[in-house]
Amino acid sequence: MTRLSSATLANLPAAVRRPGYDRSKLQPGIVHLGLGAFTRAHMCEFTDDALEREFGAWGIIGASLQRPDQRDRLKPQDGLYTFLKRAPAGPELRVIGSVLDVLVAPENPQALVAKLAGPETKIVSLTVTEKGYCHDPATGKLKANHPDIVHDLANLAAPRSAVGLIVAGLAARKASGLGPFTALCCDNLPSNGHVLAGLIRDFAALRDDKLAAWIEANGAFPSTMVDRIVPATTEADIAEVAGLLGLDDAAPVIGEPFRQWAVEDVFAAGRPRWDAVGAQMVSEVAPFEFMKLRMLNGAHSSLAYLGYLAGHETVAAASGDPVFARFLQGLWTEIIPTVPAPQGVDLKTYAGDLLARFQNPAIRHRTWQIAMDGSQKLPQRLLGTIRERLKAGAPIDHLALGVAAWMSYVTGIDETGAEIDVRDPLAGEFALRAKALGRDAVALSTALFGIGAIFGEDLPREQRFTQAVAGHLDNLFQKGAKATAAALG
């Protein structure tokens, strides 16, 4: 079958939406670090829409920080790829044209730094997941002893990390007399722009105090809140897209119709007209970010661990189970009092909308995928809420079960005795503790509470929390996830 490309766009079925602008005239203005599925189903689509509304030099150069896979898939397609929206009423397809090229940082880091330093680059956006920031999630501080940071401090001409790359690009711009680009974080980190600014400042200060001062005085680091469910693309998805297109596409992305993007409108060198195509440009993104982080992401992680343990492969299957649907409603009851509602948002309605999105049968969002990197996610998604509930003397039963389910999951053994492929920076440490302590819930939970990077120093001293988690963990080991969740009522 013929491959999707600029030359074959005219062969698409009439029902497939394609770029409504002249791609041959599109110039780059954005470099995106970490061109994964989520970005291609979110920021790249917003940018595609903005280019149709008001054409400008806002093409995207993607950069893979680890592997060449994305470049190898997209290069033969001239950067084009299909976005398949899965709605209950049936699939909708469009071809996205905003990506112009993909660089691979490990192959030629100097070329990527040169692109960041070029006058055409106005925005450097990034989605590198929580672990890509080389920071301590509990404190938000740069890990100066992280191997990639140590390398980059000594080799700024050829950096490995996102933080090192951004500082290298900004340093080159300062040296050439250019102003800074905007660094736009689109990862699920609380106050992500402020966190990124701090990491960049701290790294720069370790190299050059004058550079750090210049970045602090001139740089722009807007915080953002991004929201769209984007499952990992499967071979079946690729085959389905090929059948609907009549063309091979090696890089399709799958997502739900819903999307949301709240962005602080602070840019150093302009931006696309994202506001004209549905993005919310706001003075403060924190209320939206906080709501999403606690209510969506916290529920997603809790459901992923419980659902996986109970044998549910997808979020739709897990949330469609009446026991886990009731668990989610109880979880949101505990979370909502800790969330200040953004203007115009009713949090109970938002929770109902979330449940409907989770239960969308057209979206196959794997529980295993969401369960990845829990050590990086737990502090932001659940533990902050738990701290507030403890301080208020309020119940934490559902929140504690989410933590206990994570503990059961990271032992690496599911309820049938089968091995779990635990993907986490601390997976080796979890495995050692689980092997030594087995299914002794009190001993295992105590050992895991001792990981300060996750739980800090305060939570292990909160007996109401530690006892609740240990009790749930014992029930998970003895009775299973579904029976344990059902017992909460």
Tab-separated table of C-alpha atoms in Angstrom:
chain	number	residue	atom	x	y	z
A	1	MET	CA	0.000	0.000	0.000
A	2	THR	CA	1.204	3.533	-0.800
A	3	ARG	CA	2.576	5.600	2.125
A	4	LEU	CA	0.964	8.787	3.418
A	5	SER	CA	3.026	11.809	2.290
A	6	SER	CA	2.677	15.248	0.743
A	7	ALA	CA	2.551	13.601	-2.683
A	8	THR	CA	-0.346	11.309	-1.714
A	9	LEU	CA	-2.555	13.753	0.221
A	10	ALA	CA	-4.763	14.157	-2.834
A	11	ASN	CA	-5.557	10.421	-2.678
A	12	LEU	CA	-7.274	10.646	0.704
A	13	PRO	CA	-11.008	9.926	0.926
A	14	ALA	CA	-13.099	13.093	0.858
A	15	ALA	CA	-14.274	12.572	4.448
A	16	VAL	CA	-10.725	12.780	5.821
A	17	ARG	CA	-9.807	16.297	6.877
A	18	ARG	CA	-6.411	17.512	5.728
A	19	PRO	CA	-4.302	20.656	6.348
A	20	GLY	CA	-6.203	23.751	5.174
A	21	TYR	CA	-3.065	25.769	4.380
A	22	ASP	CA	-0.101	25.560	2.006
A	23	ARG	CA	2.464	23.403	3.804
A	24	SER	CA	5.092	24.195	1.169
A	25	LYS	CA	5.188	27.748	2.531
A	26	LEU	CA	5.185	26.795	6.215
A	27	GLN	CA	8.310	27.873	8.116
A	28	PRO	CA	9.325	26.572	11.559
A	29	GLY	CA	8.846	28.614	14.710
A	30	ILE	CA	8.452	25.943	17.406
A	31	VAL	CA	10.853	23.223	18.530
A	32	HIS	CA	9.193	20.514	20.581
A	33	LEU	CA	11.257	18.232	22.817
A	34	GLY	CA	9.711	14.778	23.173
A	35	LEU	CA	7.408	14.376	20.163
A	36	GLY	CA	5.239	11.623	21.603
A	37	ALA	CA	1.657	10.665	20.900
A	38	PHE	CA	0.135	13.092	23.378
A	39	THR	CA	1.740	16.183	21.872
A	40	ARG	CA	0.823	15.105	18.359
A	41	ALA	CA	-2.803	14.694	19.451
A	42	HIS	CA	-2.858	17.945	21.426
A	43	MET	CA	-0.482	20.872	20.799
A	44	CYS	CA	0.180	19.850	17.198
A	45	GLU	CA	-3.562	19.731	16.493
A	46	PHE	CA	-4.139	23.101	18.179
A	47	THR	CA	-1.297	24.491	16.044
A	48	ASP	CA	-2.745	22.925	12.896
A	49	ASP	CA	-6.068	24.611	13.663
A	50	ALA	CA	-4.350	27.935	14.377
A	51	LEU	CA	-2.457	27.809	11.069
A	52	GLU	CA	-5.756	27.331	9.251
A	53	ARG	CA	-7.198	30.341	11.075
A	54	GLU	CA	-4.170	32.645	10.713
A	55	PHE	CA	-1.187	31.382	8.735
A	56	GLY	CA	2.252	32.207	10.141
A	57	ALA	CA	5.751	30.833	10.706
A	58	TRP	CA	4.667	28.383	13.371
A	59	GLY	CA	5.681	25.022	11.942
A	60	ILE	CA	6.976	22.484	14.486
A	61	ILE	CA	10.372	20.801	14.529
A	62	GLY	CA	10.149	17.763	16.778
A	63	ALA	CA	13.100	16.442	18.724
A	64	SER	CA	13.416	12.913	20.089
A	65	LEU	CA	15.692	12.831	23.117
A	66	GLN	CA	16.346	9.087	23.169
A	67	ARG	CA	15.485	7.018	20.090
A	68	PRO	CA	15.127	7.592	16.335
A	69	ASP	CA	11.792	5.740	16.060
A	70	GLN	CA	9.609	8.824	15.676
A	71	ARG	CA	11.894	10.369	13.062
A	72	ASP	CA	12.008	7.100	11.142
A	73	ARG	CA	8.214	6.908	11.088
A	74	LEU	CA	7.524	10.536	10.196
A	75	LYS	CA	10.371	11.449	7.835
A	76	PRO	CA	9.126	9.308	4.905
A	77	GLN	CA	5.690	10.921	5.432
A	78	ASP	CA	7.004	14.522	5.272
A	79	GLY	CA	5.940	14.902	8.915
A	80	LEU	CA	2.299	14.111	8.127
A	81	TYR	CA	0.305	11.729	10.316
A	82	THR	CA	-3.305	10.817	10.996
A	83	PHE	CA	-5.234	11.691	14.137
A	84	LEU	CA	-8.039	9.193	14.705
A	85	LYS	CA	-10.594	10.565	17.154
A	86	ARG	CA	-12.580	7.811	18.794
A	87	ALA	CA	-16.070	9.005	19.609
A	88	PRO	CA	-18.954	6.800	20.747
A	89	ALA	CA	-20.738	7.673	17.492
A	90	GLY	CA	-17.847	6.471	15.354
A	91	PRO	CA	-14.305	7.407	14.290
A	92	GLU	CA	-13.265	10.774	12.844
A	93	LEU	CA	-10.028	11.164	10.895
A	94	ARG	CA	-7.825	14.119	10.052
A	95	VAL	CA	-4.263	14.456	8.793
A	96	ILE	CA	-2.114	16.861	10.810
A	97	GLY	CA	0.406	18.997	8.914
A	98	SER	CA	2.032	21.208	11.539
A	99	VAL	CA	5.105	18.981	12.059
A	100	LEU	CA	7.835	19.749	9.520
A	101	ASP	CA	10.767	17.639	10.680
A	102	VAL	CA	12.091	15.493	13.520
A	103	LEU	CA	15.637	15.618	14.927
A	104	VAL	CA	17.210	12.912	17.079
A	105	ALA	CA	19.212	14.475	19.896
A	106	PRO	CA	21.634	11.596	20.647
A	107	GLU	CA	22.653	11.404	16.976
A	108	ASN	CA	23.571	15.078	16.726
A	109	PRO	CA	22.972	17.147	19.849
A	110	GLN	CA	24.875	20.079	18.342
A	111	ALA	CA	22.358	20.312	15.496
A	112	LEU	CA	19.483	20.452	17.977
A	113	VAL	CA	21.206	23.142	20.058
A	114	ALA	CA	21.778	25.135	16.851
A	115	LYS	CA	18.074	24.858	16.039
A	116	LEU	CA	17.157	26.076	19.528
A	117	ALA	CA	19.585	28.974	19.115
A	118	GLY	CA	18.314	29.979	15.680
A	119	PRO	CA	16.421	33.274	15.279
A	120	GLU	CA	13.431	31.475	13.745
A	121	THR	CA	12.748	29.567	16.976
A	122	LYS	CA	10.253	31.488	19.095
A	123	ILE	CA	8.917	28.696	21.326
A	124	VAL	CA	10.554	25.565	22.739
A	125	SER	CA	7.823	23.311	24.088
A	126	LEU	CA	8.323	19.998	25.795
A	127	THR	CA	6.581	16.809	26.912
A	128	VAL	CA	9.325	14.602	28.324
A	129	THR	CA	7.310	13.030	31.207
A	130	GLU	CA	7.992	13.707	34.861
A	131	LYS	CA	11.252	11.739	34.947
A	132	GLY	CA	12.657	13.770	32.044
A	133	TYR	CA	13.163	16.839	34.229
A	134	CYS	CA	15.956	15.276	36.323
A	135	HIS	CA	14.395	16.705	39.457
A	136	ASP	CA	13.124	15.572	42.825
A	137	PRO	CA	9.317	15.336	42.478
A	138	ALA	CA	8.855	15.832	46.227
A	139	THR	CA	10.690	19.195	46.250
A	140	GLY	CA	10.688	20.286	42.604
A	141	LYS	CA	14.446	20.910	42.828
A	142	LEU	CA	17.066	19.990	40.236
A	143	LYS	CA	19.040	16.833	41.018
A	144	ALA	CA	22.545	18.189	40.474
A	145	ASN	CA	23.894	14.647	40.892
A	146	HIS	CA	21.629	13.145	38.210
A	147	PRO	CA	23.899	11.466	35.623
A	148	ASP	CA	22.443	13.467	32.737
A	149	ILE	CA	22.806	16.757	34.627
A	150	VAL	CA	26.390	15.915	35.605
A	151	HIS	CA	27.118	15.142	31.953
A	152	ASP	CA	25.451	18.303	30.657
A	153	LEU	CA	27.188	20.613	33.113
A	154	ALA	CA	30.495	19.310	31.797
A	155	ASN	CA	29.411	19.057	28.126
A	156	LEU	CA	26.956	21.866	27.413
A	157	ALA	CA	27.782	21.770	23.700
A	158	ALA	CA	26.297	18.261	23.497
A	159	PRO	CA	23.621	17.969	26.222
A	160	ARG	CA	21.468	14.928	26.906
A	161	SER	CA	18.697	16.284	29.114
A	162	ALA	CA	15.831	18.600	28.275
A	163	VAL	CA	17.053	21.031	30.934
A	164	GLY	CA	20.575	20.985	29.507
A	165	LEU	CA	19.315	21.461	25.959
A	166	ILE	CA	17.184	24.467	26.892
A	167	VAL	CA	20.036	26.124	28.788
A	168	ALA	CA	22.451	25.421	25.936
A	169	GLY	CA	20.048	27.020	23.462
A	170	LEU	CA	19.480	30.048	25.673
A	171	ALA	CA	23.226	30.450	26.300
A	172	ALA	CA	23.901	30.427	22.547
A	173	ARG	CA	21.177	33.014	21.955
A	174	LYS	CA	22.579	35.284	24.653
A	175	ALA	CA	26.051	34.986	23.149
A	176	SER	CA	24.761	35.924	19.682
A	177	GLY	CA	22.692	38.865	20.925
A	178	LEU	CA	19.290	37.224	20.427
A	179	GLY	CA	16.492	37.367	22.968
A	180	PRO	CA	15.241	34.181	24.619
A	181	PHE	CA	12.611	31.823	23.279
A	182	THR	CA	9.569	30.918	25.384
A	183	ALA	CA	9.994	27.578	27.181
A	184	LEU	CA	6.528	26.003	27.249
A	185	CYS	CA	6.130	22.979	29.497
A	186	CYS	CA	3.177	20.731	28.600
A	187	ASP	CA	3.821	17.915	31.083
A	188	ASN	CA	1.600	17.061	34.026
A	189	LEU	CA	3.636	18.767	36.726
A	190	PRO	CA	2.116	21.130	39.280
A	191	SER	CA	3.014	24.746	38.406
A	192	ASN	CA	4.916	23.283	35.484
A	193	GLY	CA	6.141	26.604	34.110
A	194	HIS	CA	7.409	27.718	37.504
A	195	VAL	CA	9.071	24.336	38.078
A	196	LEU	CA	10.761	24.480	34.675
A	197	ALA	CA	11.921	28.052	35.277
A	198	GLY	CA	13.477	27.005	38.575
A	199	LEU	CA	15.246	24.014	37.035
A	200	ILE	CA	16.604	26.129	34.172
A	201	ARG	CA	17.731	28.851	36.578
A	202	ASP	CA	19.417	26.350	38.907
A	203	PHE	CA	21.221	24.595	36.062
A	204	ALA	CA	22.319	27.883	34.503
A	205	ALA	CA	23.613	29.146	37.860
A	206	LEU	CA	25.815	26.066	38.159
A	207	ARG	CA	27.415	27.106	34.869
A	208	ASP	CA	27.318	30.911	34.770
A	209	ASP	CA	25.710	33.371	37.210
A	210	LYS	CA	25.374	36.012	34.464
A	211	LEU	CA	23.527	33.577	32.205
A	212	ALA	CA	21.179	32.652	35.065
A	213	ALA	CA	20.472	36.344	35.733
A	214	TRP	CA	19.818	37.002	32.013
A	215	ILE	CA	17.366	34.086	31.816
A	216	GLU	CA	15.575	35.191	34.969
A	217	ALA	CA	15.258	38.774	33.683
A	218	ASN	CA	14.213	37.961	30.111
A	219	GLY	CA	12.899	34.418	29.933
A	220	ALA	CA	9.267	33.323	29.641
A	221	PHE	CA	8.020	30.101	31.236
A	222	PRO	CA	4.215	29.966	31.037
A	223	SER	CA	2.454	27.328	33.082
A	224	THR	CA	-0.029	25.172	31.200
A	225	MET	CA	-2.752	22.627	31.816
A	226	VAL	CA	-3.237	20.016	29.102
A	227	ASP	CA	-6.035	17.482	28.917
A	228	ARG	CA	-6.909	14.823	26.394
A	229	ILE	CA	-6.964	11.054	26.735
A	230	VAL	CA	-4.448	9.647	24.239
A	231	PRO	CA	-3.931	5.869	24.442
A	232	ALA	CA	-0.798	4.249	23.069
A	233	THR	CA	-1.185	3.414	19.380
A	234	THR	CA	-1.432	-0.324	18.697
A	235	GLU	CA	-0.780	-2.391	15.590
A	236	ALA	CA	-4.544	-2.824	15.304
A	237	ASP	CA	-4.949	0.963	15.296
A	238	ILE	CA	-2.359	1.292	12.527
A	239	ALA	CA	-4.179	-1.335	10.461
A	240	GLU	CA	-7.535	0.389	11.047
A	241	VAL	CA	-6.175	3.763	9.963
A	242	ALA	CA	-4.659	2.233	6.819
A	243	GLY	CA	-8.006	0.705	5.944
A	244	LEU	CA	-9.846	3.999	6.425
A	245	LEU	CA	-7.250	6.088	4.590
A	246	GLY	CA	-6.351	3.726	1.790
A	247	LEU	CA	-2.750	4.710	2.611
A	248	ASP	CA	-0.147	3.387	5.022
A	249	ASP	CA	0.564	5.649	7.997
A	250	ALA	CA	3.340	4.465	10.302
A	251	ALA	CA	2.653	7.160	12.911
A	252	PRO	CA	-1.064	7.630	13.611
A	253	VAL	CA	-2.264	8.840	16.995
A	254	ILE	CA	-5.517	7.960	18.724
A	255	GLY	CA	-7.499	10.180	21.071
A	256	GLU	CA	-10.852	11.203	22.456
A	257	PRO	CA	-12.811	14.148	20.981
A	258	PHE	CA	-12.471	16.182	24.199
A	259	ARG	CA	-9.470	18.479	24.533
A	260	GLN	CA	-8.550	21.285	26.894
A	261	TRP	CA	-5.541	23.577	27.072
A	262	ALA	CA	-5.166	26.405	29.560
A	263	VAL	CA	-2.027	28.521	29.020
A	264	GLU	CA	-0.663	31.521	30.880
A	265	ASP	CA	-0.408	34.192	28.196
A	266	VAL	CA	3.230	35.145	28.819
A	267	PHE	CA	5.383	34.711	25.707
A	268	ALA	CA	8.778	36.219	24.921
A	269	ALA	CA	8.492	36.250	21.133
A	270	GLY	CA	4.866	35.741	20.100
A	271	ARG	CA	2.730	32.636	19.661
A	272	PRO	CA	0.219	31.058	17.275
A	273	ARG	CA	-3.450	32.073	17.576
A	274	TRP	CA	-4.209	29.131	19.817
A	275	ASP	CA	-6.801	31.275	21.578
A	276	ALA	CA	-8.816	31.480	18.359
A	277	VAL	CA	-9.177	27.696	18.169
A	278	GLY	CA	-10.206	26.770	21.695
A	279	ALA	CA	-7.184	27.189	23.956
A	280	GLN	CA	-7.844	29.156	27.117
A	281	MET	CA	-5.219	31.919	27.411
A	282	VAL	CA	-5.371	32.934	31.057
A	283	SER	CA	-3.517	35.096	33.565
A	284	GLU	CA	-3.190	32.164	35.976
A	285	VAL	CA	-3.430	28.520	35.011
A	286	ALA	CA	-3.040	27.112	38.530
A	287	PRO	CA	-6.771	26.595	39.258
A	288	PHE	CA	-7.273	24.598	36.028
A	289	GLU	CA	-4.059	22.652	36.509
A	290	PHE	CA	-4.825	21.869	40.138
A	291	MET	CA	-8.336	20.673	39.319
A	292	LYS	CA	-7.108	18.403	36.547
A	293	LEU	CA	-4.112	17.069	38.444
A	294	ARG	CA	-6.122	16.023	41.477
A	295	MET	CA	-9.442	15.055	39.933
A	296	LEU	CA	-8.462	13.539	36.587
A	297	ASN	CA	-4.874	12.425	37.065
A	298	GLY	CA	-5.363	11.300	40.664
A	299	ALA	CA	-8.403	9.255	39.687
A	300	HIS	CA	-6.659	7.923	36.561
A	301	SER	CA	-3.704	6.595	38.551
A	302	SER	CA	-5.855	5.077	41.314
A	303	LEU	CA	-8.117	3.403	38.777
A	304	ALA	CA	-5.152	2.171	36.726
A	305	TYR	CA	-3.614	0.273	39.646
A	306	LEU	CA	-6.883	-1.144	40.930
A	307	GLY	CA	-8.147	-1.924	37.456
A	308	TYR	CA	-4.947	-3.651	36.382
A	309	LEU	CA	-4.864	-5.745	39.556
A	310	ALA	CA	-8.495	-6.758	38.939
A	311	GLY	CA	-7.703	-7.857	35.385
A	312	HIS	CA	-9.093	-4.867	33.478
A	313	GLU	CA	-6.905	-3.999	30.502
A	314	THR	CA	-8.431	-0.591	29.787
A	315	VAL	CA	-9.735	2.443	31.642
A	316	ALA	CA	-13.120	2.027	29.944
A	317	ALA	CA	-13.432	-1.547	31.214
A	318	ALA	CA	-12.290	-0.650	34.728
A	319	SER	CA	-14.492	2.438	35.086
A	320	GLY	CA	-17.408	0.568	33.500
A	321	ASP	CA	-17.256	-1.964	36.338
A	322	PRO	CA	-19.909	-0.746	38.832
A	323	VAL	CA	-17.594	-1.427	41.788
A	324	PHE	CA	-14.843	0.789	40.430
A	325	ALA	CA	-17.307	3.423	39.210
A	326	ARG	CA	-18.530	3.700	42.823
A	327	PHE	CA	-14.923	3.823	43.996
A	328	LEU	CA	-14.252	6.768	41.673
A	329	GLN	CA	-17.290	8.630	42.952
A	330	GLY	CA	-16.108	8.090	46.528
A	331	LEU	CA	-12.593	9.176	45.573
A	332	TRP	CA	-13.880	12.412	44.027
A	333	THR	CA	-15.942	13.041	47.165
A	334	GLU	CA	-12.675	13.058	49.117
A	335	ILE	CA	-10.788	15.098	46.510
A	336	ILE	CA	-13.304	17.859	45.733
A	337	PRO	CA	-13.059	19.678	49.096
A	338	THR	CA	-9.327	20.192	48.431
A	339	VAL	CA	-9.840	21.765	44.988
A	340	PRO	CA	-10.690	25.470	44.508
A	341	ALA	CA	-13.049	25.568	41.522
A	342	PRO	CA	-11.806	27.569	38.517
A	343	GLN	CA	-14.141	30.311	37.382
A	344	GLY	CA	-17.197	28.887	35.647
A	345	VAL	CA	-16.535	25.266	36.658
A	346	ASP	CA	-18.819	23.119	38.841
A	347	LEU	CA	-16.614	20.385	40.262
A	348	LYS	CA	-19.373	17.797	40.675
A	349	THR	CA	-20.324	18.276	37.038
A	350	TYR	CA	-16.649	18.032	36.093
A	351	ALA	CA	-16.402	14.725	37.978
A	352	GLY	CA	-19.431	13.409	36.100
A	353	ASP	CA	-17.848	14.454	32.805
A	354	LEU	CA	-14.642	12.677	33.770
A	355	LEU	CA	-16.484	9.440	34.468
A	356	ALA	CA	-18.198	9.659	31.069
A	357	ARG	CA	-14.827	10.224	29.384
A	358	PHE	CA	-13.263	7.301	31.243
A	359	GLN	CA	-16.148	5.061	30.189
A	360	ASN	CA	-15.944	5.980	26.470
A	361	PRO	CA	-15.897	2.470	24.931
A	362	ALA	CA	-14.172	3.737	21.783
A	363	ILE	CA	-11.005	4.650	23.723
A	364	ARG	CA	-8.644	1.809	24.644
A	365	HIS	CA	-6.440	3.553	27.217
A	366	ARG	CA	-4.475	0.748	28.844
A	367	THR	CA	-4.290	0.646	32.619
A	368	TRP	CA	-0.702	-0.604	32.299
A	369	GLN	CA	0.264	2.515	30.347
A	370	ILE	CA	-1.186	4.878	32.967
A	371	ALA	CA	0.467	2.860	35.748
A	372	MET	CA	3.960	3.676	34.453
A	373	ASP	CA	6.322	5.881	36.473
A	374	GLY	CA	4.134	5.917	39.566
A	375	SER	CA	7.015	7.012	41.796
A	376	GLN	CA	7.136	10.250	39.801
A	377	LYS	CA	3.366	10.733	39.643
A	378	LEU	CA	2.156	9.787	43.113
A	379	PRO	CA	3.454	12.882	44.961
A	380	GLN	CA	1.548	15.249	42.682
A	381	ARG	CA	-1.543	13.190	41.940
A	382	LEU	CA	-2.483	11.752	45.343
A	383	LEU	CA	-0.142	12.588	48.207
A	384	GLY	CA	-0.773	16.343	48.265
A	385	THR	CA	-4.495	15.688	48.534
A	386	ILE	CA	-3.885	13.197	51.331
A	387	ARG	CA	-1.808	15.726	53.268
A	388	GLU	CA	-4.641	18.263	53.119
A	389	ARG	CA	-7.269	15.730	54.151
A	390	LEU	CA	-5.125	14.608	57.092
A	391	LYS	CA	-4.639	18.198	58.198
A	392	ALA	CA	-8.397	18.746	58.070
A	393	GLY	CA	-9.107	15.525	59.953
A	394	ALA	CA	-11.154	14.314	56.975
A	395	PRO	CA	-11.561	10.723	55.705
A	396	ILE	CA	-8.915	9.339	53.332
A	397	ASP	CA	-10.227	5.799	52.776
A	398	HIS	CA	-10.426	5.995	48.963
A	399	LEU	CA	-7.220	7.970	48.600
A	400	ALA	CA	-5.358	5.488	50.807
A	401	LEU	CA	-6.651	2.611	48.689
A	402	GLY	CA	-5.173	4.277	45.610
A	403	VAL	CA	-1.762	4.332	47.333
A	404	ALA	CA	-2.139	0.732	48.534
A	405	ALA	CA	-3.042	-0.388	45.004
A	406	TRP	CA	0.152	1.242	43.743
A	407	MET	CA	2.122	-0.648	46.401
A	408	SER	CA	0.552	-3.946	45.367
A	409	TYR	CA	1.235	-3.182	41.704
A	410	VAL	CA	4.933	-2.393	42.181
A	411	THR	CA	5.557	-5.762	43.839
A	412	GLY	CA	5.517	-6.987	40.242
A	413	ILE	CA	3.002	-9.796	40.850
A	414	ASP	CA	-0.704	-9.550	39.992
A	415	GLU	CA	-3.662	-11.300	41.634
A	416	THR	CA	-3.234	-14.413	39.494
A	417	GLY	CA	0.444	-14.734	40.362
A	418	ALA	CA	1.525	-13.493	36.948
A	419	GLU	CA	4.440	-11.097	36.565
A	420	ILE	CA	3.732	-7.373	36.072
A	421	ASP	CA	6.046	-5.441	33.771
A	422	VAL	CA	6.643	-2.527	36.171
A	423	ARG	CA	8.020	0.494	34.294
A	424	ASP	CA	9.395	2.987	36.799
A	425	PRO	CA	12.758	4.648	37.517
A	426	LEU	CA	12.663	2.921	40.923
A	427	ALA	CA	11.435	-0.473	39.668
A	428	GLY	CA	14.636	-2.203	40.762
A	429	GLU	CA	14.342	-0.826	44.273
A	430	PHE	CA	10.693	-1.886	44.486
A	431	ALA	CA	11.586	-5.398	43.332
A	432	LEU	CA	14.292	-5.770	45.969
A	433	ARG	CA	11.962	-4.731	48.787
A	434	ALA	CA	9.117	-6.912	47.523
A	435	LYS	CA	11.413	-9.933	47.219
A	436	ALA	CA	12.707	-9.463	50.758
A	437	LEU	CA	9.347	-8.823	52.429
A	438	GLY	CA	6.887	-10.794	50.325
A	439	ARG	CA	3.217	-10.164	51.024
A	440	ASP	CA	3.628	-8.910	54.576
A	441	ALA	CA	1.533	-5.780	54.145
A	442	VAL	CA	2.819	-3.925	57.211
A	443	ALA	CA	6.491	-4.636	56.518
A	444	LEU	CA	6.219	-3.899	52.807
A	445	SER	CA	4.254	-0.689	53.222
A	446	THR	CA	6.702	0.496	55.893
A	447	ALA	CA	9.611	-0.194	53.549
A	448	LEU	CA	7.976	1.699	50.697
A	449	PHE	CA	7.032	4.597	52.969
A	450	GLY	CA	10.755	4.880	53.635
A	451	ILE	CA	11.419	6.109	50.089
A	452	GLY	CA	11.685	9.801	50.885
A	453	ALA	CA	11.648	10.911	47.244
A	454	ILE	CA	8.037	9.712	47.111
A	455	PHE	CA	6.576	10.162	50.595
A	456	GLY	CA	8.844	12.792	52.112
A	457	GLU	CA	9.518	12.753	55.838
A	458	ASP	CA	6.048	13.715	57.048
A	459	LEU	CA	3.661	11.095	55.670
A	460	PRO	CA	5.473	8.073	57.149
A	461	ARG	CA	4.854	9.636	60.571
A	462	GLU	CA	1.086	9.982	59.984
A	463	GLN	CA	-0.317	6.832	61.572
A	464	ARG	CA	-3.816	7.410	60.260
A	465	PHE	CA	-2.389	7.309	56.755
A	466	THR	CA	0.119	4.481	57.179
A	467	GLN	CA	-2.355	2.244	58.994
A	468	ALA	CA	-5.064	2.839	56.384
A	469	VAL	CA	-2.676	2.000	53.542
A	470	ALA	CA	-1.315	-1.087	55.284
A	471	GLY	CA	-4.856	-2.305	55.976
A	472	HIS	CA	-5.912	-1.824	52.377
A	473	LEU	CA	-2.724	-3.484	51.134
A	474	ASP	CA	-3.388	-6.535	53.279
A	475	ASN	CA	-6.934	-6.736	51.904
A	476	LEU	CA	-5.605	-6.413	48.361
A	477	PHE	CA	-3.232	-9.326	49.002
A	478	GLN	CA	-5.897	-11.444	50.705
A	479	LYS	CA	-9.115	-10.565	48.858
A	480	GLY	CA	-8.151	-8.782	45.621
A	481	ALA	CA	-8.799	-5.322	44.235
A	482	LYS	CA	-12.486	-5.655	43.440
A	483	ALA	CA	-13.500	-7.005	46.841
A	484	THR	CA	-11.365	-4.398	48.615
A	485	ALA	CA	-12.913	-1.548	46.631
A	486	ALA	CA	-16.419	-2.964	47.106
A	487	ALA	CA	-15.915	-2.995	50.885
A	488	LEU	CA	-15.587	0.804	50.870
A	489	GLY	CA	-19.213	1.113	49.785
